mmCIF file of C-alpha atoms and ligand atoms in Angstrom:
data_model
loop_
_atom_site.group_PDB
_atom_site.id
_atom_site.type_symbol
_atom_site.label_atom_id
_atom_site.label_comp_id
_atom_site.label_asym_id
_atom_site.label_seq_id
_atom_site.Cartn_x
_atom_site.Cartn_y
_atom_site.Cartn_z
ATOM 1 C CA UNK A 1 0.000 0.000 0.000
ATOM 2 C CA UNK A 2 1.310 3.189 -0.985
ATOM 3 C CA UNK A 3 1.280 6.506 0.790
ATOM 4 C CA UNK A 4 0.740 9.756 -1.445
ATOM 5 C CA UNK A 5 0.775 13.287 -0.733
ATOM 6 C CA UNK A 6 -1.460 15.305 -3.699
ATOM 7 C CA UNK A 7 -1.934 18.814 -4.392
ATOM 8 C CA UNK A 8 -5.106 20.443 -6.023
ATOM 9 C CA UNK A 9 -5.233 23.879 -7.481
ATOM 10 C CA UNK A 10 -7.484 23.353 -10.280
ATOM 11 C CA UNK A 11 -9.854 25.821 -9.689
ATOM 12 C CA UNK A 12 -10.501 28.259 -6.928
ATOM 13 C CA UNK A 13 -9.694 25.663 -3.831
ATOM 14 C CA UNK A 14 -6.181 25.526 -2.388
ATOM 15 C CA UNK A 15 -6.196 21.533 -1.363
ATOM 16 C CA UNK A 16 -3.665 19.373 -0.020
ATOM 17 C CA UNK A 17 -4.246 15.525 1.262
ATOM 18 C CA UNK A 18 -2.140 12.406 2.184
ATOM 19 C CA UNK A 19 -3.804 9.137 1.516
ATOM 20 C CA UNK A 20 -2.556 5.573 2.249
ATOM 21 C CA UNK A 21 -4.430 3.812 -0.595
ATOM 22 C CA UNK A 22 -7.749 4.558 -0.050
ATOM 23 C CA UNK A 23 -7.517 5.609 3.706
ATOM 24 C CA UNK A 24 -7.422 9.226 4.125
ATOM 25 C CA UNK A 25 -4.813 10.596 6.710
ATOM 26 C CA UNK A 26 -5.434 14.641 6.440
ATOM 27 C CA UNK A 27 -7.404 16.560 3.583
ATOM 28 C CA UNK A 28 -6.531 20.305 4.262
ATOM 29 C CA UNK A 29 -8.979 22.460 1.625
ATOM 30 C CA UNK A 30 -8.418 26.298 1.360
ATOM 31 C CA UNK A 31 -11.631 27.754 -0.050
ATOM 32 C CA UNK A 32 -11.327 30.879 -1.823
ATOM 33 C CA UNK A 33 -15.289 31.213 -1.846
ATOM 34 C CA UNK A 34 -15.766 33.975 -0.333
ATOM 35 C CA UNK A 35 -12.543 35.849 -2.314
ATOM 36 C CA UNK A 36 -14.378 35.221 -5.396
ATOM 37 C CA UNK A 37 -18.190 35.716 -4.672
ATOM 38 C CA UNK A 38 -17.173 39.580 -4.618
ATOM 39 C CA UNK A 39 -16.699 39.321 -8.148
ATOM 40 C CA UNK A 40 -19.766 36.695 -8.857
ATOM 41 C CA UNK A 41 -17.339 34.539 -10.207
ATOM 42 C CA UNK A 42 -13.637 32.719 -10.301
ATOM 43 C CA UNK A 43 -11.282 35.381 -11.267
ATOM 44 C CA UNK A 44 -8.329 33.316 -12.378
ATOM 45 C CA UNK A 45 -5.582 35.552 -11.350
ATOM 46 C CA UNK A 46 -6.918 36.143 -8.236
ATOM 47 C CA UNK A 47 -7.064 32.394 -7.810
ATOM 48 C CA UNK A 48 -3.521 32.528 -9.004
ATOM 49 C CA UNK A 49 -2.120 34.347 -6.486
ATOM 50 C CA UNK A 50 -4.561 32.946 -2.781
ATOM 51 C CA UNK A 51 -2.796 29.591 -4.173
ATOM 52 C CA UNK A 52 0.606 30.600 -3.553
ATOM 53 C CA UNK A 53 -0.207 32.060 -0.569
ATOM 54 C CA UNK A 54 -2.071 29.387 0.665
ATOM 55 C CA UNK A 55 0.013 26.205 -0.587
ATOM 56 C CA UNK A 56 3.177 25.926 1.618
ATOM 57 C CA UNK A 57 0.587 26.055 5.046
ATOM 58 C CA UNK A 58 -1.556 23.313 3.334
ATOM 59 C CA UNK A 59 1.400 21.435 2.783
ATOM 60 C CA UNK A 60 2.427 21.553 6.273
ATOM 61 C CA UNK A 61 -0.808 21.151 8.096
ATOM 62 C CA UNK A 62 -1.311 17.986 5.816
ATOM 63 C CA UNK A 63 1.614 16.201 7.231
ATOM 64 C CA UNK A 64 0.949 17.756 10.718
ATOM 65 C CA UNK A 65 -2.341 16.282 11.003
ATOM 66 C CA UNK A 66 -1.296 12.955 9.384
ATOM 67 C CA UNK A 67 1.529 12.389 11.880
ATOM 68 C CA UNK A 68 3.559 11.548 8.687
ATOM 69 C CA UNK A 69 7.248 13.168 8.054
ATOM 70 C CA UNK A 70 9.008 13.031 4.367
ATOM 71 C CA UNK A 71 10.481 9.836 4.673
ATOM 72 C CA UNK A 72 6.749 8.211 4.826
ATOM 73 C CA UNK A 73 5.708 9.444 1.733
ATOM 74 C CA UNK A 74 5.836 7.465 -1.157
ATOM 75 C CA UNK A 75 5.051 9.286 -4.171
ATOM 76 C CA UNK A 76 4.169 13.133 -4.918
ATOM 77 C CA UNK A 77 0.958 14.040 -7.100
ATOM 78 C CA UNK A 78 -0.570 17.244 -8.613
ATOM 79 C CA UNK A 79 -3.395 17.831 -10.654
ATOM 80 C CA UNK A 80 -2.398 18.999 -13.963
ATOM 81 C CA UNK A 81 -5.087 18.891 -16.248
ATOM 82 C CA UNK A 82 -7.505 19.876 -17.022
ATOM 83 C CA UNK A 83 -8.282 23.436 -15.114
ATOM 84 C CA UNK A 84 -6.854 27.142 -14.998
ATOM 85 C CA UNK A 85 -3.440 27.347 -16.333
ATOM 86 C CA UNK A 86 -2.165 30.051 -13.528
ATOM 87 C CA UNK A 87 -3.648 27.772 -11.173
ATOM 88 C CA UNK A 88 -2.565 24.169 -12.396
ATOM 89 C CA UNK A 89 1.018 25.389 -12.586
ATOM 90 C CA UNK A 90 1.239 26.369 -8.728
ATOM 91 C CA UNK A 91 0.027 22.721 -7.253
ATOM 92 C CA UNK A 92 2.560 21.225 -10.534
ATOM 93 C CA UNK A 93 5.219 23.142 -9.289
ATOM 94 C CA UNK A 94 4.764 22.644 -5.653
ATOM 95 C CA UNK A 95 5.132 18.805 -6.161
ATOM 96 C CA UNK A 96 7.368 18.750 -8.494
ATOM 97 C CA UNK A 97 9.889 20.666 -6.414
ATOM 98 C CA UNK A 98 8.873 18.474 -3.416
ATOM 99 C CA UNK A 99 9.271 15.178 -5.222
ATOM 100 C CA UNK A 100 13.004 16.515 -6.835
ATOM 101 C CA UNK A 101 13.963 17.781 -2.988
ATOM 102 C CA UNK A 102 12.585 14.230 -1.212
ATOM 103 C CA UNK A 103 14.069 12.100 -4.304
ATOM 104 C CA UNK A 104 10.154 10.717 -4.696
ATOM 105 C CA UNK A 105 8.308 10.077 -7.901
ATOM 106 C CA UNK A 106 5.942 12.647 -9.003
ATOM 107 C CA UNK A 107 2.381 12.122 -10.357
ATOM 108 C CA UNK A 108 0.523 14.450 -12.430
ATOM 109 C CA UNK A 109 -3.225 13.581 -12.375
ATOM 110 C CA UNK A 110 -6.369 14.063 -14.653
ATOM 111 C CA UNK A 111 -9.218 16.596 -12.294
ATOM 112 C CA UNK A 112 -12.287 14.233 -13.017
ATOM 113 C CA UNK A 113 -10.233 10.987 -12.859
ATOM 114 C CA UNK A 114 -10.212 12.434 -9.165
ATOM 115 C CA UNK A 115 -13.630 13.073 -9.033
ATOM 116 C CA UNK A 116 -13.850 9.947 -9.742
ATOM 117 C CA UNK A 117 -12.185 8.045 -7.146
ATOM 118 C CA UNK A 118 -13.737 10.239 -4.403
ATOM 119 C CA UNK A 119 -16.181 7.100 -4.962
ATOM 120 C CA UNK A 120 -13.475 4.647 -3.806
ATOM 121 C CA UNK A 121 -12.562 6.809 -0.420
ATOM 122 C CA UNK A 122 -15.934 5.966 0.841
ATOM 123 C CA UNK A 123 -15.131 2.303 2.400
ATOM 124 C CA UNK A 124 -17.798 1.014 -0.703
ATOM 125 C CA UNK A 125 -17.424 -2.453 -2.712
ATOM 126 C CA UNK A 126 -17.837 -0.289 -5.775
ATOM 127 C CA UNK A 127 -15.493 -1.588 -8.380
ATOM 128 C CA UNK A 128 -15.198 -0.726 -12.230
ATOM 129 C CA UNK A 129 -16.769 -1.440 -14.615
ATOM 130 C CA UNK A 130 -19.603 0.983 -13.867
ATOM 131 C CA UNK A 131 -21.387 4.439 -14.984
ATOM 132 C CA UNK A 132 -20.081 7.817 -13.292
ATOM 133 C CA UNK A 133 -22.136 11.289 -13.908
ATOM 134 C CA UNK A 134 -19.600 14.031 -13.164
ATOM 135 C CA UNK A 135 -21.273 16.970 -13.106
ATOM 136 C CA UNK A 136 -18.704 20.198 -11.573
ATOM 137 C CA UNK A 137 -18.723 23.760 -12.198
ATOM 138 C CA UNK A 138 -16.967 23.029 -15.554
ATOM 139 C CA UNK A 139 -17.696 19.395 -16.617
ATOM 140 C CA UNK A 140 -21.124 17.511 -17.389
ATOM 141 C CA UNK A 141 -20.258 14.069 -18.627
ATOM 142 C CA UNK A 142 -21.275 11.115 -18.700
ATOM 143 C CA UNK A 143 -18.351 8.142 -17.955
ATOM 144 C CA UNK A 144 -17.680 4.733 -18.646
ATOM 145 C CA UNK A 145 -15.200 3.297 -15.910
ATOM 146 C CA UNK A 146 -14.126 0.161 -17.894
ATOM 147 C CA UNK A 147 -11.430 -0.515 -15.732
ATOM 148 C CA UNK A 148 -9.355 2.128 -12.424
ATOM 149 C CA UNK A 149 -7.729 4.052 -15.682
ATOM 150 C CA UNK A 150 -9.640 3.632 -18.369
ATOM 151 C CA UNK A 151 -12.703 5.740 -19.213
ATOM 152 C CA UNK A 152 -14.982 6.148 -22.343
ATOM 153 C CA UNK A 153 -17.404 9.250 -22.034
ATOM 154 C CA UNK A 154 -20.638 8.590 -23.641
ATOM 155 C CA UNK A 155 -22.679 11.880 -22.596
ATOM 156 C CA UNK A 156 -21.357 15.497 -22.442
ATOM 157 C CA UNK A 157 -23.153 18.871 -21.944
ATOM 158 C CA UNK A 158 -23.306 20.917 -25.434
ATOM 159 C CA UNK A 159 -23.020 24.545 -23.309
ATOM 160 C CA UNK A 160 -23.069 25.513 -20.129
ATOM 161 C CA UNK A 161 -21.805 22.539 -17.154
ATOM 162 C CA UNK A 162 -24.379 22.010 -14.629
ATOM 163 C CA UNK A 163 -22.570 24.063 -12.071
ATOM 164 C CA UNK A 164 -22.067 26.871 -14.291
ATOM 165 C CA UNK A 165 -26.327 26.800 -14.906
ATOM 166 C CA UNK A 166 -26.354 26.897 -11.037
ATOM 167 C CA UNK A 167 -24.061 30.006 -10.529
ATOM 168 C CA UNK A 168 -25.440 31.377 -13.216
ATOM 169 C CA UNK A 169 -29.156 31.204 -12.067
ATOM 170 C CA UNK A 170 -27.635 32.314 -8.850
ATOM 171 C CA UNK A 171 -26.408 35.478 -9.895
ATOM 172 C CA UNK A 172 -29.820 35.961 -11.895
ATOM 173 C CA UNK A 173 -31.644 35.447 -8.850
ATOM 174 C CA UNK A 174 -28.994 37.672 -6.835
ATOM 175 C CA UNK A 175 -28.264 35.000 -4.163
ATOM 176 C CA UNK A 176 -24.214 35.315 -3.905
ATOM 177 C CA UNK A 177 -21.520 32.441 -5.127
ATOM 178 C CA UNK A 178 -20.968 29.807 -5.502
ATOM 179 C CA UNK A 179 -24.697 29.155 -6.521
ATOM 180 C CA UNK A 180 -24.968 25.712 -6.149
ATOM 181 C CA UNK A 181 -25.019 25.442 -2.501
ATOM 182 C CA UNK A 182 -27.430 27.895 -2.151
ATOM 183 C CA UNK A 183 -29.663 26.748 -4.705
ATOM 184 C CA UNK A 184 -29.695 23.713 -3.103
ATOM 185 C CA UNK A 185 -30.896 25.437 0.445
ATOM 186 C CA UNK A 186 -33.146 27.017 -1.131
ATOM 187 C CA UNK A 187 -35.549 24.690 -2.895
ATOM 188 C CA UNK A 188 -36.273 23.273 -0.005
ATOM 189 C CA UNK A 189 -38.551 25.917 0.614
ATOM 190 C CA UNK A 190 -39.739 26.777 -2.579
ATOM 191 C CA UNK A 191 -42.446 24.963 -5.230
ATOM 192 C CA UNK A 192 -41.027 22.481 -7.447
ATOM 193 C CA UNK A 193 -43.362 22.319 -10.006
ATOM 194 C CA UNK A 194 -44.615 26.462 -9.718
ATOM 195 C CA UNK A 195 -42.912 27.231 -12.987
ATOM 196 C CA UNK A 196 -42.484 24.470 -16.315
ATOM 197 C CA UNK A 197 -38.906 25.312 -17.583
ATOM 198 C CA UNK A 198 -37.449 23.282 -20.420
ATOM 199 C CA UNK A 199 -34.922 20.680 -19.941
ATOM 200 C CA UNK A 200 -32.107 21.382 -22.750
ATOM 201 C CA UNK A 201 -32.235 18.675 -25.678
ATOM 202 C CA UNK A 202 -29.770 17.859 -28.242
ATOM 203 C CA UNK A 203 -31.476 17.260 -32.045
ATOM 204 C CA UNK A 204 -29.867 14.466 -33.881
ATOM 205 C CA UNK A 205 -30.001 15.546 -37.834
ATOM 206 C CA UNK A 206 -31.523 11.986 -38.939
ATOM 207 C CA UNK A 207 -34.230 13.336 -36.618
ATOM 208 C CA UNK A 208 -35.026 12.598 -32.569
ATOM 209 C CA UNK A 209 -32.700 13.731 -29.587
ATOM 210 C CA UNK A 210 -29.455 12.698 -28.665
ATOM 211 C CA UNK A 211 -29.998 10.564 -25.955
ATOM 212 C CA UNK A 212 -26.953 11.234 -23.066
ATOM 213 C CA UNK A 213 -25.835 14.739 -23.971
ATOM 214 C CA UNK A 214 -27.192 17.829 -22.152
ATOM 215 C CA UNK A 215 -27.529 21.346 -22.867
ATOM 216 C CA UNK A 216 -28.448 23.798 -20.040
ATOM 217 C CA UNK A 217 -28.128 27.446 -21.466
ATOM 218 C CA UNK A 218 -31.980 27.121 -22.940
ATOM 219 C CA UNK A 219 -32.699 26.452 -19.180
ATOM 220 C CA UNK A 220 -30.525 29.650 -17.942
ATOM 221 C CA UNK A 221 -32.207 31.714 -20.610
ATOM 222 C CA UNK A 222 -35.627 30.461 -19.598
ATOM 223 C CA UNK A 223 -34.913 31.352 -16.058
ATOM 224 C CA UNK A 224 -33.905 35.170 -16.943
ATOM 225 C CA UNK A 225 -37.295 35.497 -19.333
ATOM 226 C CA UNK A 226 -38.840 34.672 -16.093
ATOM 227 C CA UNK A 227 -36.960 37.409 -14.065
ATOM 228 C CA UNK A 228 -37.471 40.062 -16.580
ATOM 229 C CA UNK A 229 -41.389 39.110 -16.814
ATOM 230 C CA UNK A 230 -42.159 39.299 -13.095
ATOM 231 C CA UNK A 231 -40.056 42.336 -12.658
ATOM 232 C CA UNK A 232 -41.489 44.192 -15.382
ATOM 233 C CA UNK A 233 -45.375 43.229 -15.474
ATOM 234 C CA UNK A 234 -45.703 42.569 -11.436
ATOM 235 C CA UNK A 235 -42.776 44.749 -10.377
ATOM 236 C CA UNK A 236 -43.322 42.619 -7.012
ATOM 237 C CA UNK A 237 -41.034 40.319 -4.993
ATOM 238 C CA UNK A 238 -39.488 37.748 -6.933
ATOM 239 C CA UNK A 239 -40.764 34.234 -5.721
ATOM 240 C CA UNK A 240 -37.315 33.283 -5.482
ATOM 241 C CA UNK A 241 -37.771 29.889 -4.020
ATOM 242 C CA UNK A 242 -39.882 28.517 -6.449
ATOM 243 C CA UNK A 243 -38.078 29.392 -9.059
ATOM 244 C CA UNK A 244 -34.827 27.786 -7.042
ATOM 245 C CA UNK A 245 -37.044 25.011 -7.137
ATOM 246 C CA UNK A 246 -38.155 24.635 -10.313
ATOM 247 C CA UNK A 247 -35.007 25.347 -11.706
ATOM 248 C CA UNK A 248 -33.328 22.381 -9.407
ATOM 249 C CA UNK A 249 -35.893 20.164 -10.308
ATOM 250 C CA UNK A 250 -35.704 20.563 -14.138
ATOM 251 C CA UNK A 251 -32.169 20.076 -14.157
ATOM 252 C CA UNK A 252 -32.182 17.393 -12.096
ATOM 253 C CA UNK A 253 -34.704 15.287 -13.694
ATOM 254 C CA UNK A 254 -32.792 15.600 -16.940
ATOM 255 C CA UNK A 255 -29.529 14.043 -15.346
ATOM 256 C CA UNK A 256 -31.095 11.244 -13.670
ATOM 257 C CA UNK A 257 -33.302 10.511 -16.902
ATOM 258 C CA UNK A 258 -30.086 10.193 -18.954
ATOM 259 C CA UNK A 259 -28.077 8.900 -16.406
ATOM 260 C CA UNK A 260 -30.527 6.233 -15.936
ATOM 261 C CA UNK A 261 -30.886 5.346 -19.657
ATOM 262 C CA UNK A 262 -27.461 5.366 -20.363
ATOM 263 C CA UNK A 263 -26.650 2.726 -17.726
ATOM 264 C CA UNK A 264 -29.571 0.575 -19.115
ATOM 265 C CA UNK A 265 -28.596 0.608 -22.440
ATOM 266 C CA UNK A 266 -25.141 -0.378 -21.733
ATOM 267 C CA UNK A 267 -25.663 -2.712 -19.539
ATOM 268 C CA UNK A 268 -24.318 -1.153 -16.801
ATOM 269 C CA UNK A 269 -25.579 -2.245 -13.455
ATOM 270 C CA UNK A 270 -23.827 -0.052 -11.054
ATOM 271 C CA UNK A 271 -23.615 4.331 -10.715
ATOM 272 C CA UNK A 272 -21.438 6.674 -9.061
ATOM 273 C CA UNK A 273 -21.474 10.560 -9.222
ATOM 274 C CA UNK A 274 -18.780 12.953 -8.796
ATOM 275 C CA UNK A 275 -17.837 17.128 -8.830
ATOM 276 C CA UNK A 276 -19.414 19.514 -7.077
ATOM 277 C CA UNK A 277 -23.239 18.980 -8.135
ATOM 278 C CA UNK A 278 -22.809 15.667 -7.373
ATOM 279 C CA UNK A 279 -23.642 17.102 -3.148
ATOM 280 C CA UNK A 280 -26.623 18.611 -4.584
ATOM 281 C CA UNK A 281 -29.408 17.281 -2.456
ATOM 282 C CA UNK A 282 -31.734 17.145 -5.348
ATOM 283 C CA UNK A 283 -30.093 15.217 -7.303
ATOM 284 C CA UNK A 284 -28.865 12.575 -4.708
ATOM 285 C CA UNK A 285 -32.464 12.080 -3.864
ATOM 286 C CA UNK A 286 -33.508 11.519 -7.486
ATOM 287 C CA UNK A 287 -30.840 9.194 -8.609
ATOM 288 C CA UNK A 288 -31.336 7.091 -5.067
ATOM 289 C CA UNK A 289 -34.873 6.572 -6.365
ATOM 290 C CA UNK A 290 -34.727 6.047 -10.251
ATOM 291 C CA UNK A 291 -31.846 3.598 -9.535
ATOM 292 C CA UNK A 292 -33.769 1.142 -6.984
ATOM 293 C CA UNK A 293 -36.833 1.204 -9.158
ATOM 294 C CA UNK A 294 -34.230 -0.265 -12.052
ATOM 295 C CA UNK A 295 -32.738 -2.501 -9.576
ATOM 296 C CA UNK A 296 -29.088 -0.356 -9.896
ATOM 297 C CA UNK A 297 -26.642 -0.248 -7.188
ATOM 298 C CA UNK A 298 -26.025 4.043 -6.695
ATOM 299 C CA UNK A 299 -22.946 4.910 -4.838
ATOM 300 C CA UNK A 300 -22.246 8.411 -4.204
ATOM 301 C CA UNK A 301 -18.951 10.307 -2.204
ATOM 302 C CA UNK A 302 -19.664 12.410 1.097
ATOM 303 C CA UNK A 303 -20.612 15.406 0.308
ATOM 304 C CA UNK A 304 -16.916 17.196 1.476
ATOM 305 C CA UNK A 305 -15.336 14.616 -1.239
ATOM 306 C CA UNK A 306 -18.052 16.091 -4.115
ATOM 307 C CA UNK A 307 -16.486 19.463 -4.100
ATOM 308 C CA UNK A 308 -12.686 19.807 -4.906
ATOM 309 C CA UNK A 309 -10.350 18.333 -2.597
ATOM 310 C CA UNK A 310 -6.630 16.715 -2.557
ATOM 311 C CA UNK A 311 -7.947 13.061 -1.207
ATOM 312 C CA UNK A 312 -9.613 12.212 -4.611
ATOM 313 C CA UNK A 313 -5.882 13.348 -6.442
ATOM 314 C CA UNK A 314 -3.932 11.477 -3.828
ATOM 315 C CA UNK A 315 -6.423 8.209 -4.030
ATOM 316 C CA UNK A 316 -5.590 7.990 -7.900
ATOM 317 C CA UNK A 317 -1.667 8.612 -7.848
ATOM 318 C CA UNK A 318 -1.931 6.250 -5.160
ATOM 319 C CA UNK A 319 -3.547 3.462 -8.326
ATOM 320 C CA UNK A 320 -1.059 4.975 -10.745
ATOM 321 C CA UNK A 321 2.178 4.607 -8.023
ATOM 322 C CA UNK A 322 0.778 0.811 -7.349
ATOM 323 C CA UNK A 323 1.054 0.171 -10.853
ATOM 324 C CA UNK A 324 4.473 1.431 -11.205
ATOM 325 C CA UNK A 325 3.344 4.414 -12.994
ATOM 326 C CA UNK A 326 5.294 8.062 -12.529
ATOM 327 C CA UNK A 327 5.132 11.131 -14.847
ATOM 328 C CA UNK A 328 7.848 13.004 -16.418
ATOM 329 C CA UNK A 329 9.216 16.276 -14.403
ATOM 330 C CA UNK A 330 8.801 17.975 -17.970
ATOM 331 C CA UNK A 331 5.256 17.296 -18.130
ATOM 332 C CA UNK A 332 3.580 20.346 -18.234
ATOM 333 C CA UNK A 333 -0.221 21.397 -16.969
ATOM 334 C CA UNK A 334 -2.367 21.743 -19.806
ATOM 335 C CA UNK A 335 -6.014 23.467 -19.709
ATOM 336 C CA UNK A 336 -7.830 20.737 -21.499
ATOM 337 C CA UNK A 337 -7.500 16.765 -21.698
ATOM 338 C CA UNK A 338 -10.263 14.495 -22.445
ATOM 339 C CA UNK A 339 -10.262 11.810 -19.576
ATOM 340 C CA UNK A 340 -9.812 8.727 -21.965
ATOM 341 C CA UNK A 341 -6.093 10.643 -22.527
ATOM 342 C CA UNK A 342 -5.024 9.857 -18.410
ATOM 343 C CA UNK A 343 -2.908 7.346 -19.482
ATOM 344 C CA UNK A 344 -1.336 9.682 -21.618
ATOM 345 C CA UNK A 345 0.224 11.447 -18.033
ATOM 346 C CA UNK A 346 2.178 8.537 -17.475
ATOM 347 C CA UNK A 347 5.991 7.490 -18.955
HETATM 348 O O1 KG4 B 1 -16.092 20.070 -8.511
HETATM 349 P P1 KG4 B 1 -16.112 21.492 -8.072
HETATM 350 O O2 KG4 B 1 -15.804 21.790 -6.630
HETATM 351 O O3 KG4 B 1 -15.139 22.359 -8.934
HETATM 352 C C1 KG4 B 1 -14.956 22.137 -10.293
HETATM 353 O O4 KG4 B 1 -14.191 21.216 -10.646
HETATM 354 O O5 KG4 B 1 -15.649 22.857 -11.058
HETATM 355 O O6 KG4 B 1 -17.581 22.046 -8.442
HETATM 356 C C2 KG4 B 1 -17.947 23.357 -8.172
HETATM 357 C C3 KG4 B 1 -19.372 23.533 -8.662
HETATM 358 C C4 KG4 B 1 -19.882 24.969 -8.546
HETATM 359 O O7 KG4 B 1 -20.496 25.316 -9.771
HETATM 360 C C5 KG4 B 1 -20.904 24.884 -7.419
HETATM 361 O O8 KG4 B 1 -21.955 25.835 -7.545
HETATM 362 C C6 KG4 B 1 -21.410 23.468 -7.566
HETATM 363 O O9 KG4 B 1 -20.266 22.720 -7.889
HETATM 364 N N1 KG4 B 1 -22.003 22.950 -6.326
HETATM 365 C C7 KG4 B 1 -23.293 22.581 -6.224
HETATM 366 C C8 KG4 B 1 -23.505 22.185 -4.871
HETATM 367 N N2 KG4 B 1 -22.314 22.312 -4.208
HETATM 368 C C9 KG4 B 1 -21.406 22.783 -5.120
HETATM 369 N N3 KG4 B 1 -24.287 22.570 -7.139
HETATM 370 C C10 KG4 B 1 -25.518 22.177 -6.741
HETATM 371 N N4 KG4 B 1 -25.793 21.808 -5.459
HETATM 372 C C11 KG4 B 1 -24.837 21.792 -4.506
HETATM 373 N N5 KG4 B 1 -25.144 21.422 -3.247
HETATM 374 ZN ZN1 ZN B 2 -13.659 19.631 -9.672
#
């Protein structure tokens, strides 16, 4: 069993984790939330610069609370694609330093091949093959985990990523970032069914609807028509709730209905979820349901593991390392890779 220390600076959370396989010992996360809701939104060069203030204190609290020095670590990971550039290249350089100063190998990993494995931090049985939504504030796919690193996608979003519809409905509704969360708290106490808002489809040109893919910027657009109407013919309070609500629950119904179908018609028995959405009480709820009435095992992460964090990097390098893997110290972050390239990380 292998003992990795991972860094995460994908995105706007400052993360660092040791794992021993799939045992967490420490998961430090340093949200920049609160940075970034001033501006309604990730400003990547502010991001830039909270993670190199932030990293070296992660680093140390991680192997303070783990009780672990250097000479316990095995291996070294970052995440390195996909993500912000500015961003990527602090937590690559962090570890890459580390791994050259503590003579250990270093391990760039793929963001949603961490999402991923937050599924296999959970103490489950959950083994590939099986079906994985990951839905995050910049991904919407559907995945096929053949086998621990190899992945087909067979669904995608078209537009927006279901957390982007979320903070963007957010900021329409004025209710602060990041919108998800929020959201979330706040259907609870709306109407779901109040307003009818149309779930996104994908035309096929010989005719139909693609059958996996999503789109969600029909549903964002629908959601500002119904802003502008009620502010300009009832100039009353917004019923902000139910439109929370309604929103939630049209976006929600069209995961689980593809998620659902996509499983079935592959044969797929078992189905995990993963990024940020995936702690979206909604959608938990749903998927719970549609997947015991079609007698499918659902698995899905703690809700802390959902959201970025170093535990899901460090749980994969921790695969890779077992299997002898390492990257090169010249591999460089890169802002896009398709997850069936992972392997493509590795020497
Ligand atoms: O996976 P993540 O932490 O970062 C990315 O890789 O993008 O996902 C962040 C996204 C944000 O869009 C946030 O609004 C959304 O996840 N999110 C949620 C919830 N918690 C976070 N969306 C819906 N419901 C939630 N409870
Ligand atoms: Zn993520």
């Amino acid at each position: 069993m292998v003992t990795i220390l991972a860094i995460e600076t994908s995105c706007d959370d400052t993360s660092v984790a040791i794992v021993n396989d799939k045992k967490i010992c420490s998961n430090v996360v340093a949200s920049q939330n609160e940075l970034h809701s001033h501006y309604g939104g990730i400003v990547p060069e502010v991001a830039s610069r909270e993670h190199l203030l932030h990293i070296n204190y992660c680093i140390e609290k991680s192997l303070q609370i783990a009780k672990l020095n250097w000479n316990e670590i095995d291996g070294i990971a970052a995440t390195v694609a996909p993500g912000l550039v500015g961003a990527l290249i602090i937590g690559e350089t962090a570890a890459k330093t580390l791994s050259m100063i503590h003579d250990k190998p270093f391990l760039g990993i793929h963001h949603l091949e961490g999402h991923i494995y937050a599924n296999y931090l959970c103490k489950t049985d959950l083994e590939p093959p099986f079906l994985c939504l990951l839905v995050s504030g910049g991904h919407t796919s559907l995945i096929h985990v053949k086998d621990y690193e190899f992945y087909e996608e067979l669904g995608k979003t078209r537009d927006d990523a279901a957390g982007e519809a979320f903070d963007k409905v957010a900021r329409l509704l004025d209710l602060g970032y990041p919108g998800g969360p929020i959201i979330d708290k706040l259907a609870t106490t709306g109407n779901p069914k109040k307003f009818n808002l149309p779930e996104g489809r994908i035309s096929l040109p010989q005719g139909g609807y693609h059958p996996y893919d999503s789109s969600f910027s029909g549903l964002k657009t629908a959601v500002l028509r119904l802003v502008e109407k009620f502010k300009k013919e009832q100039n009353s309070l917004l019923p902000v709730a139910d439109i929370a609500a309604s929103f939630q629950e049209t976006i929600v119904r069209s995961l689980t209905k593809k998620t659902i179908k996509c499983a079935i018609d592959h044969n797929i028995d078992r189905i995990a979820i993963g990024g940020g959405v995936a702690a979206n009480s909604g959608l938990r709820n749903h998927l719970t349901k549609a997947a015991k009435k079609h007698n499918l095992k659902f698995y899905c992460p703690p809700f802390d593991l959902c959201t970025d964090n170093a535990a899901m990097i460090a749980c994969a390098a921790a695969n890779h390392l077992a299997k002898g893997r390492r990257s090169s110290w010249s591999l460089q972050v890169q802002s896009r890779l398709k997850i069936s390239e992972t392997m493509k990380l590795y020497q």
